[in-house]
Coordinates of C-alpha atoms and ligand atoms in Angstrom, one line a residue:
M1 CA 29.5 -35.5 6.7
S2 CA 26.2 -35.5 8.5
R3 CA 23.4 -33.1 7.5
L4 CA 21.5 -31.1 10.1
V5 CA 18.4 -30.3 8.0
E6 CA 16.6 -32.8 5.8
P7 CA 15.9 -31.4 2.3
L8 CA 12.1 -32.2 2.5
A9 CA 11.8 -33.0 6.2
F10 CA 8.0 -32.7 6.2
L11 CA 7.5 -35.4 3.5
E12 CA 5.7 -38.4 4.8
L13 CA 5.0 -41.6 2.9
D14 CA 1.6 -43.3 3.3
G15 CA 3.0 -46.9 3.1
G16 CA 0.6 -48.1 0.4
G17 CA 1.9 -49.9 -2.7
P18 CA 5.2 -49.4 -4.5
R19 CA 7.7 -46.9 -3.0
Y20 CA 7.9 -44.7 -6.1
G21 CA 4.1 -44.3 -6.0
Q22 CA 4.3 -43.3 -2.3
I23 CA 6.9 -40.7 -3.1
R24 CA 4.8 -39.4 -6.1
R25 CA 1.7 -39.0 -3.8
A26 CA 3.7 -37.4 -1.0
L27 CA 5.1 -34.8 -3.4
L28 CA 1.7 -34.2 -5.0
G29 CA 0.3 -33.6 -1.5
A30 CA 3.0 -31.1 -0.7
I31 CA 2.3 -29.3 -4.0
G32 CA -1.4 -29.4 -3.3
T33 CA -1.1 -27.8 0.2
G34 CA 1.4 -25.2 -1.1
A35 CA 4.2 -26.6 1.1
L36 CA 6.0 -26.9 -2.3
A37 CA 5.1 -23.7 -4.1
P38 CA 5.2 -23.2 -7.9
G39 CA 8.8 -22.7 -9.0
A40 CA 10.3 -24.3 -5.8
R41 CA 13.4 -26.3 -6.3
L42 CA 13.3 -30.0 -5.3
P43 CA 16.2 -31.8 -3.6
T44 CA 18.4 -33.8 -5.7
T45 CA 17.3 -37.4 -6.2
R46 CA 20.4 -38.5 -4.2
D47 CA 19.6 -36.3 -1.2
L48 CA 15.9 -37.3 -1.2
A49 CA 16.9 -41.0 -1.5
R50 CA 19.3 -40.6 1.4
Q51 CA 16.5 -39.0 3.5
L52 CA 13.9 -41.6 2.6
E53 CA 16.4 -44.4 2.9
C54 CA 15.7 -45.9 -0.5
A55 CA 17.5 -46.4 -3.8
R56 CA 18.1 -43.3 -5.9
N57 CA 16.3 -44.9 -8.9
I58 CA 13.1 -45.0 -7.0
V59 CA 13.1 -41.3 -6.4
L60 CA 14.1 -40.8 -10.0
L61 CA 11.1 -42.8 -11.2
A62 CA 8.8 -40.6 -9.0
Y63 CA 10.3 -37.4 -10.3
E64 CA 10.1 -38.6 -14.0
Q65 CA 6.5 -39.6 -13.5
L66 CA 5.6 -36.1 -12.1
V67 CA 7.6 -34.4 -15.0
L68 CA 5.5 -36.4 -17.5
E69 CA 2.3 -35.3 -15.7
G70 CA 3.4 -31.7 -15.8
Y71 CA 3.7 -31.1 -12.1
L72 CA 7.5 -30.9 -12.2
T73 CA 10.0 -29.4 -14.7
A74 CA 13.5 -30.8 -15.1
R75 CA 16.1 -28.3 -16.2
P76 CA 19.4 -29.9 -17.4
R77 CA 22.3 -29.2 -15.0
T78 CA 20.1 -27.0 -12.9
G79 CA 17.7 -29.2 -11.1
T80 CA 14.1 -30.2 -10.8
F81 CA 11.4 -27.6 -10.0
V82 CA 7.7 -27.5 -9.2
S83 CA 6.1 -26.3 -12.5
S84 CA 5.1 -22.6 -12.5
D85 CA 1.9 -23.5 -14.5
L86 CA 0.4 -26.5 -12.8
P87 CA -1.7 -28.7 -15.1
R88 CA -4.9 -28.8 -13.1
A89 CA -6.3 -27.8 -9.7
P90 CA -3.8 -28.7 -6.9
V91 CA -4.1 -32.2 -5.4
A92 CA -3.7 -33.0 -1.7
N93 CA -2.4 -36.4 -0.7
G94 CA -3.3 -37.8 -4.1
R95 CA -7.0 -36.7 -3.7
R96 CA -8.4 -33.7 -5.4
Q97 CA -9.5 -31.1 -2.8
S98 CA -13.1 -30.3 -2.5
S99 CA -14.1 -27.1 -4.2
S100 CA -17.7 -27.2 -2.7
G101 CA -16.6 -24.8 0.1
K102 CA -18.0 -27.3 2.6
D103 CA -14.6 -27.5 4.3
R104 CA -14.4 -23.7 4.7
I105 CA -13.6 -22.8 8.3
P106 CA -16.4 -20.8 9.9
L107 CA -14.9 -17.5 11.1
A108 CA -15.8 -15.4 14.1
P109 CA -18.1 -12.5 13.2
S110 CA -15.1 -10.1 13.8
G111 CA -12.9 -12.3 11.6
Q112 CA -15.6 -12.4 8.9
R113 CA -15.8 -8.6 8.9
L114 CA -12.0 -8.3 8.8
A115 CA -11.7 -10.6 5.8
E116 CA -14.6 -9.1 3.9
A117 CA -13.6 -5.5 4.5
S118 CA -10.1 -6.2 3.5
S119 CA -10.8 -8.1 0.3
Q120 CA -13.1 -5.4 -1.0
A121 CA -10.5 -2.6 -0.4
W122 CA -7.7 -4.7 -1.6
A123 CA -9.5 -5.4 -4.9
I124 CA -9.6 -1.7 -5.6
T125 CA -6.0 -0.9 -4.7
R126 CA -4.5 -4.1 -6.2
R127 CA -2.4 -3.5 -9.3
S128 CA -3.6 -6.3 -11.5
R129 CA -1.4 -5.6 -14.5
R130 CA 1.8 -3.7 -15.2
Y131 CA 1.6 -1.4 -18.2
S132 CA 4.6 -0.1 -20.1
I133 CA 3.3 3.4 -19.4
D134 CA 1.4 3.3 -16.1
F135 CA -0.4 6.2 -14.5
M136 CA -0.9 4.2 -11.4
Y137 CA -1.1 6.4 -8.3
G138 CA 0.2 5.7 -4.8
Q139 CA 3.3 4.0 -6.2
C140 CA 6.8 5.4 -6.8
E141 CA 10.3 4.2 -7.3
P142 CA 13.2 5.5 -5.2
D143 CA 16.0 7.4 -7.0
T144 CA 19.4 5.8 -7.4
R145 CA 21.0 8.2 -5.0
I146 CA 18.9 7.3 -2.0
L147 CA 19.3 3.6 -2.9
R148 CA 23.1 4.0 -2.6
H149 CA 22.6 5.6 0.8
L150 CA 20.3 2.8 1.9
R151 CA 22.7 0.1 0.7
R152 CA 25.6 1.6 2.6
G153 CA 23.4 2.6 5.5
F154 CA 22.1 -1.0 6.0
G155 CA 25.6 -2.2 6.3
N156 CA 26.3 0.4 9.0
V157 CA 23.1 -0.4 10.9
L158 CA 24.1 -4.0 11.3
H159 CA 27.1 -2.8 13.4
E160 CA 25.1 -0.6 15.7
P161 CA 24.8 -1.7 19.4
F162 CA 21.5 -3.5 20.2
A163 CA 20.6 -3.7 16.5
F164 CA 19.2 -7.2 17.0
E165 CA 17.1 -6.7 20.1
Y166 CA 13.5 -5.9 20.5
G167 CA 13.1 -2.1 20.8
N168 CA 10.6 0.3 22.4
P169 CA 7.3 -0.6 20.7
A170 CA 6.6 3.1 20.3
G171 CA 9.7 3.3 18.1
D172 CA 13.4 4.3 18.1
A173 CA 13.8 7.3 20.3
T174 CA 16.0 9.3 17.9
L175 CA 13.7 8.6 14.9
R176 CA 10.7 9.8 17.0
A177 CA 12.6 13.0 17.9
E178 CA 13.5 13.5 14.2
V179 CA 9.9 13.0 13.1
A180 CA 8.6 15.3 15.8
Q181 CA 11.1 18.0 14.8
R182 CA 10.3 17.7 11.1
L183 CA 6.5 17.7 11.7
C184 CA 6.9 21.0 13.6
G185 CA 9.1 22.6 11.0
T186 CA 7.3 21.5 7.8
R187 CA 3.7 20.9 8.9
G188 CA 3.4 23.1 11.9
V189 CA 2.5 20.2 14.1
A190 CA 3.7 20.9 17.7
R191 CA 3.9 17.4 19.2
S192 CA 6.9 16.1 21.2
A193 CA 9.0 13.0 20.4
E194 CA 7.1 11.2 23.2
Q195 CA 3.9 11.8 21.3
I196 CA 5.1 10.0 18.2
V197 CA 4.5 6.3 17.7
I198 CA 6.2 4.6 14.8
T199 CA 4.0 2.2 12.8
N200 CA 4.2 -0.1 9.8
G201 CA 2.9 2.5 7.4
A202 CA -0.2 4.6 7.6
Q203 CA -2.2 1.5 7.4
Q204 CA -1.2 0.2 10.8
A205 CA -1.5 3.7 12.2
L206 CA -5.2 3.7 11.1
D207 CA -5.8 0.2 12.4
I208 CA -4.4 1.0 15.8
C209 CA -6.6 4.1 16.0
A210 CA -9.7 2.1 14.9
R211 CA -9.0 -0.6 17.4
L212 CA -8.5 1.8 20.3
L213 CA -11.4 4.1 19.6
L214 CA -14.2 2.3 17.8
R215 CA -17.0 0.2 19.4
T216 CA -19.2 -2.0 17.3
G217 CA -22.0 0.1 15.9
D218 CA -20.1 3.4 16.2
Q219 CA -20.2 5.7 13.3
A220 CA -17.0 6.6 11.4
L221 CA -17.3 9.5 9.0
V222 CA -15.2 9.3 5.9
E223 CA -14.7 11.5 2.8
D224 CA -16.6 10.4 -0.3
P225 CA -14.9 9.8 -2.7
G226 CA -12.2 8.6 -0.3
Y227 CA -9.5 6.2 0.7
E228 CA -10.9 2.6 0.7
A229 CA -8.2 1.2 2.9
A230 CA -9.2 3.6 5.7
R231 CA -12.8 2.7 5.3
A232 CA -12.0 -1.0 5.4
V233 CA -10.1 -0.6 8.7
F234 CA -13.0 1.2 10.3
R235 CA -15.5 -1.3 8.9
A236 CA -13.4 -4.2 10.2
A237 CA -13.4 -2.7 13.7
G238 CA -17.2 -2.8 13.6
A239 CA -18.0 0.8 12.7
V240 CA -20.9 1.9 10.5
I241 CA -19.4 4.0 7.6
T242 CA -21.0 7.3 6.9
P243 CA -19.8 9.1 3.7
V244 CA -19.4 12.9 3.8
A245 CA -19.4 14.6 0.4
V246 CA -16.2 16.2 -1.0
D247 CA -16.2 19.1 -3.4
A248 CA -13.5 21.3 -5.0
E249 CA -12.5 22.6 -1.5
G250 CA -12.3 19.2 0.2
L251 CA -14.7 17.7 2.7
N252 CA -17.8 19.9 3.0
P253 CA -18.6 20.7 6.7
A254 CA -22.1 21.5 5.7
A255 CA -22.6 17.8 4.8
L256 CA -21.6 16.7 8.4
P257 CA -24.5 15.3 10.4
P258 CA -25.7 17.9 12.9
R259 CA -25.9 15.4 15.7
A260 CA -23.2 12.9 16.4
A261 CA -24.5 10.6 19.2
R262 CA -22.7 7.5 17.9
T263 CA -20.0 9.2 15.9
R264 CA -16.6 8.5 17.2
L265 CA -14.2 9.5 14.5
L266 CA -13.9 11.5 11.3
Y267 CA -11.2 10.5 8.8
V268 CA -9.8 13.3 6.5
T269 CA -7.0 13.9 4.0
P270 CA -7.0 17.8 4.2
S271 CA -3.7 18.6 2.6
H272 CA -4.4 16.6 -0.7
Q273 CA -7.7 15.0 -0.5
F274 CA -7.6 11.4 -1.7
P275 CA -8.5 10.9 -4.5
T276 CA -9.7 14.4 -5.7
G277 CA -6.5 16.2 -4.7
A278 CA -8.5 19.1 -3.2
I279 CA -6.9 21.2 -0.5
L280 CA -9.2 21.8 2.5
T281 CA -9.7 25.6 2.8
A282 CA -8.6 27.3 6.0
A283 CA -12.2 28.2 6.8
R284 CA -13.3 24.6 6.5
R285 CA -10.4 23.4 8.6
H286 CA -11.6 25.7 11.4
Q287 CA -15.2 24.6 11.0
L288 CA -14.2 21.0 11.1
R289 CA -12.3 21.3 14.2
L290 CA -15.0 23.2 16.0
W291 CA -17.6 20.6 14.9
A292 CA -15.5 17.7 16.1
R293 CA -14.4 19.3 19.4
S294 CA -17.9 20.3 20.4
R295 CA -19.1 16.7 19.9
G296 CA -16.1 14.8 21.3
V297 CA -15.4 13.3 17.9
F298 CA -11.7 12.4 17.0
I299 CA -10.4 13.7 13.7
I300 CA -7.8 11.4 12.1
E301 CA -5.8 13.5 9.7
D302 CA -4.0 11.3 7.1
D303 CA -1.2 13.5 5.7
Y304 CA 0.0 10.8 3.3
D305 CA 1.8 13.0 0.8
G306 CA 2.3 16.1 2.8
E307 CA 6.1 16.2 2.1
L308 CA 5.5 16.8 -1.7
R309 CA 4.1 20.3 -2.2
Y310 CA 4.5 22.5 -5.3
H311 CA 3.0 25.8 -4.2
E312 CA 4.7 28.7 -2.4
R313 CA 2.9 28.7 0.9
A314 CA 2.9 25.5 2.8
V315 CA -0.6 24.6 4.1
R316 CA -0.4 23.7 7.7
A317 CA -1.6 20.4 8.8
L318 CA -5.0 20.4 10.6
A319 CA -3.2 19.1 13.7
G320 CA -1.0 22.1 13.5
L321 CA -3.5 24.9 13.9
E322 CA -3.5 24.9 17.7
P323 CA -3.1 22.2 20.3
D324 CA -6.1 20.0 20.2
D325 CA -6.6 16.7 21.9
H326 CA -9.1 15.6 19.3
V327 CA -6.8 15.6 16.3
I328 CA -4.7 12.5 15.6
Y329 CA -2.1 13.1 12.9
C330 CA -0.9 10.2 10.7
G331 CA 2.0 10.2 8.3
T332 CA 3.9 7.7 6.2
F333 CA 7.3 7.3 4.4
A334 CA 5.5 5.5 1.6
K335 CA 5.5 8.5 -0.8
S336 CA 8.7 10.3 0.4
L337 CA 10.7 7.1 0.2
F338 CA 8.8 4.1 -1.1
P339 CA 5.8 1.9 0.0
S340 CA 7.6 -1.4 0.6
L341 CA 9.5 0.3 3.5
R342 CA 6.3 -0.1 5.5
L343 CA 7.1 2.8 7.9
G344 CA 4.7 5.4 9.1
Y345 CA 3.9 7.3 12.3
L346 CA 1.2 8.7 14.5
A347 CA 1.5 12.1 16.3
L348 CA -1.0 11.6 19.2
P349 CA -2.7 13.5 22.0
D350 CA -0.9 12.7 25.3
A351 CA -3.7 10.4 26.5
L352 CA -3.5 8.1 23.5
V353 CA 0.3 7.6 23.5
A354 CA 0.5 4.8 26.0
P355 CA -2.6 2.9 24.7
A356 CA -1.1 3.2 21.1
A357 CA 2.3 1.9 22.3
N358 CA 0.6 -1.0 24.1
A359 CA -1.4 -1.8 21.0
K360 CA 1.7 -1.7 18.9
W361 CA 3.5 -4.1 21.3
L362 CA 0.6 -6.5 21.2
T363 CA 0.3 -6.4 17.4
D364 CA 3.9 -6.9 16.4
R365 CA 6.2 -5.8 19.3
G366 CA 7.3 -2.8 17.3
S367 CA 8.3 -1.9 13.8
S368 CA 11.6 -3.3 12.4
G369 CA 14.5 -1.9 14.4
L370 CA 16.8 -2.2 11.4
V371 CA 14.5 -0.2 9.1
Q372 CA 13.9 2.4 11.7
R373 CA 17.6 2.9 12.3
L374 CA 18.1 3.1 8.5
V375 CA 15.6 5.9 8.1
R376 CA 16.7 7.6 11.4
N377 CA 20.3 7.8 10.0
L378 CA 19.0 9.3 6.7
M379 CA 17.3 12.0 8.8
T380 CA 20.2 12.7 11.2
T381 CA 22.7 13.1 8.4
G382 CA 20.5 15.5 6.5
E383 CA 20.2 13.1 3.6
Y384 CA 16.5 12.8 4.0
D385 CA 16.1 16.5 3.6
R386 CA 18.2 16.5 0.5
H387 CA 16.2 13.6 -0.9
I388 CA 12.9 15.4 -0.3
R389 CA 14.2 18.4 -2.1
R390 CA 15.2 16.2 -5.0
M391 CA 11.9 14.5 -5.0
Q392 CA 10.0 17.8 -5.0
R393 CA 12.0 18.8 -8.1
R394 CA 11.4 15.4 -9.8
Y395 CA 7.7 15.3 -9.2
L396 CA 7.2 19.0 -9.9
A397 CA 8.8 18.4 -13.4
R398 CA 6.5 15.4 -13.9
R399 CA 3.4 17.2 -12.7
D400 CA 4.2 20.1 -15.1
A401 CA 4.8 17.6 -17.9
L402 CA 1.4 15.9 -17.2
V403 CA -0.5 19.2 -17.0
H404 CA 1.2 20.4 -20.2
A405 CA 0.5 17.1 -22.1
L406 CA -3.2 17.0 -21.0
T407 CA -3.6 20.7 -22.0
E408 CA -1.8 20.3 -25.3
H409 CA -3.4 17.0 -26.4
L410 CA -6.9 17.3 -24.9
G411 CA -7.4 21.1 -24.6
Q412 CA -10.9 22.1 -23.6
E413 CA -12.0 18.4 -23.3
V414 CA -10.3 18.0 -20.0
E415 CA -10.4 19.8 -16.6
I416 CA -7.4 19.3 -14.4
A417 CA -7.7 19.4 -10.6
G418 CA -5.8 18.5 -7.5
D419 CA -2.4 19.1 -8.9
A420 CA -0.9 21.3 -6.1
S421 CA 0.9 18.5 -4.3
G422 CA 1.6 14.8 -4.1
M423 CA 2.1 12.4 -6.9
H424 CA -1.3 12.4 -8.7
L425 CA -3.9 14.7 -10.2
V426 CA -7.4 14.3 -11.5
A427 CA -8.3 14.7 -15.1
W428 CA -12.1 15.3 -15.4
F429 CA -13.8 14.7 -18.8
P430 CA -17.0 16.8 -18.8
R431 CA -18.2 15.3 -22.1
L432 CA -17.9 11.7 -21.1
G433 CA -20.3 9.4 -19.2
P434 CA -19.2 6.5 -17.0
S435 CA -19.6 3.9 -19.8
H436 CA -17.5 6.0 -22.2
L437 CA -14.8 6.2 -19.5
D438 CA -14.7 2.5 -19.1
A439 CA -14.3 2.2 -22.9
L440 CA -11.5 4.7 -22.7
V441 CA -9.7 2.9 -20.0
A442 CA -10.0 -0.4 -21.9
A443 CA -8.8 1.1 -25.2
C444 CA -5.7 2.6 -23.4
A445 CA -5.0 -0.8 -21.8
R446 CA -5.0 -2.4 -25.2
R447 CA -2.2 0.1 -26.1
D448 CA -0.4 -0.9 -22.9
V449 CA -1.2 2.4 -21.1
G450 CA -2.7 2.2 -17.6
V451 CA -5.3 4.8 -16.6
Y452 CA -7.7 4.5 -13.6
P453 CA -11.2 5.8 -13.1
I454 CA -11.6 7.9 -10.0
A455 CA -15.1 6.5 -9.5
R456 CA -13.7 3.3 -8.0
H457 CA -13.0 5.3 -4.8
A458 CA -16.5 6.6 -4.5
L459 CA -19.4 5.3 -2.4
Q460 CA -22.1 7.4 -4.0
P461 CA -22.2 8.0 -7.8
L462 CA -19.9 10.9 -8.7
G463 CA -22.0 12.2 -11.5
R464 CA -19.0 13.0 -13.6
A465 CA -16.2 11.0 -15.3
G466 CA -12.6 11.4 -14.3
L467 CA -9.2 9.7 -14.2
I468 CA -6.9 9.7 -11.2
M469 CA -3.5 10.0 -12.8
G470 CA -0.4 9.2 -10.9
Y471 CA 3.1 10.2 -12.0
G472 CA 5.2 8.2 -9.5
L473 CA 6.1 5.6 -12.1
V474 CA 6.3 7.6 -15.3
D475 CA 8.9 10.1 -16.4
E476 CA 8.3 13.2 -18.6
R477 CA 8.7 11.3 -21.9
A478 CA 6.5 8.5 -20.9
I479 CA 3.9 11.0 -19.7
D480 CA 3.8 12.7 -23.1
R481 CA 3.5 9.4 -25.0
G482 CA 0.9 8.1 -22.6
V483 CA -1.3 11.2 -22.9
R484 CA -1.0 11.2 -26.7
T485 CA -2.4 7.7 -26.6
L486 CA -5.1 8.7 -24.2
A487 CA -6.1 11.7 -26.4
A488 CA -6.2 9.5 -29.5
K489 CA -8.5 7.0 -27.8
Y490 CA -10.6 9.8 -26.4
R491 CA -11.3 11.3 -29.8
K492 CA -12.6 7.9 -31.0
I493 CA -14.8 7.4 -28.0
R494 CA -16.1 10.8 -27.2
P495 CA -19.8 11.3 -28.0
A496 CA -20.5 13.4 -31.1
Ligands
PLP501 C1 -4.8 8.3 1.4 C2 -3.6 7.4 1.7 N1 -3.2 7.3 2.9 C3 -2.1 6.5 3.1 C4 -1.4 5.8 2.1 C5 -0.2 5.1 2.4 O1 -0.3 4.1 3.3 P1 0.9 3.2 3.8 O2 1.8 4.1 4.6 O3 0.2 2.2 4.6 O4 1.5 2.6 2.6 C6 -1.9 5.9 0.8 C7 -1.3 5.2 -0.3 O5 -1.6 5.2 -1.4 C8 -3.0 6.7 0.6 O6 -3.5 6.9 -0.7

């Protein structure tokens, strides 16, 4: 039977010396360039010999040599694999790659900005280690019930007409209508289905806004402390980042610059300030809108966890106060469902809808039609509403458990803030300085408990020590155990 695809079709022999040595060098080259990644399975010696038109023993010899050198691992009755822990720096075509950086490719200035801005922000948000009790914020796990619906739903979606075609880059029409209806009902945002553009998470929504609105050298105002991934997007688009101070009532309008000649946009998280958790007061919302409107500045409202609220009266979104062509609303399914879905949306003023849809087409021709259909079906069947109610109960119980544990184990030593919504709160430690806090974080890490300083989200020194504590990954029992460890370590570290 003939084979259509060669097992390692890209493998080229250099023709120098014995055949087994050529095969060894070619495989090393593929490992060096990453074409054969750590853990990748190699073809059987028989298949590779057939492809290279040589005797099987020759391939066997090359494999054995690489196993001896540690580049390959042979597992009896399973196969031969590229080693997960390669012995030394990868080798390309038998030659070690230069690490001098001379062969680095010079990037365009915009590319350089993009890469630098992203790597700084990514370093902050990256989860470098998984702890058995992890108060990591911004992460959550879906419940088993919604997973069942998603599994079944995915099967159904595959049978829908046009499921495999490109769709409207602005998004699935029914999903846009569902999002618009929900935004109106739960957040008071009166924008029509046509004003919704579906994106790959809030991140792409912010990127599209930045690309459409910012010129090089424009000022972008951001909350401080604030969301580094938004800052990075604006910086990458060429903007100058200007921090605006945040206090217990959210962004302080008194700290806004009086003149705004080159200010193009202002990024805020009014419903649950990231990371402090403050809720922007009604008076400040009003002031902010007046300030922006009178200066022609766009407000980007990131309502990243607006679905999860634990107080009686829902705070309306900033975009929901009254129709305003200067407010862009941005939402995500990362918290209400889970981050890897990569689905979010923009609710835009009319004049920005077509440019945003065009930008979306150019960037990726639209978000995954299958994923959009899946979420749309959850919404049209009412399952999404039921899921949100379940999640509100789940996270309320965890929030209460965290507040209770902090109060019980740390008492007056801790001040709790930002716990009215979302999946994180802030624990401030008035008696600790920044170096004590670092020691506390390290001591907890040694006990396999992950806690994270809020200071890493700040541009200016905060002047106080605090932890941003997420409860998306920890249940009530883990919360109590984790806070006990935190309190025990705190007592050892706290200044006398
Ligand atoms: C302030 C803020 N906005 C948005 C997001 C979510 O972004 P995305 O939808 O791109 O996952 C997060 C995630 O942690 C966040 O903290």
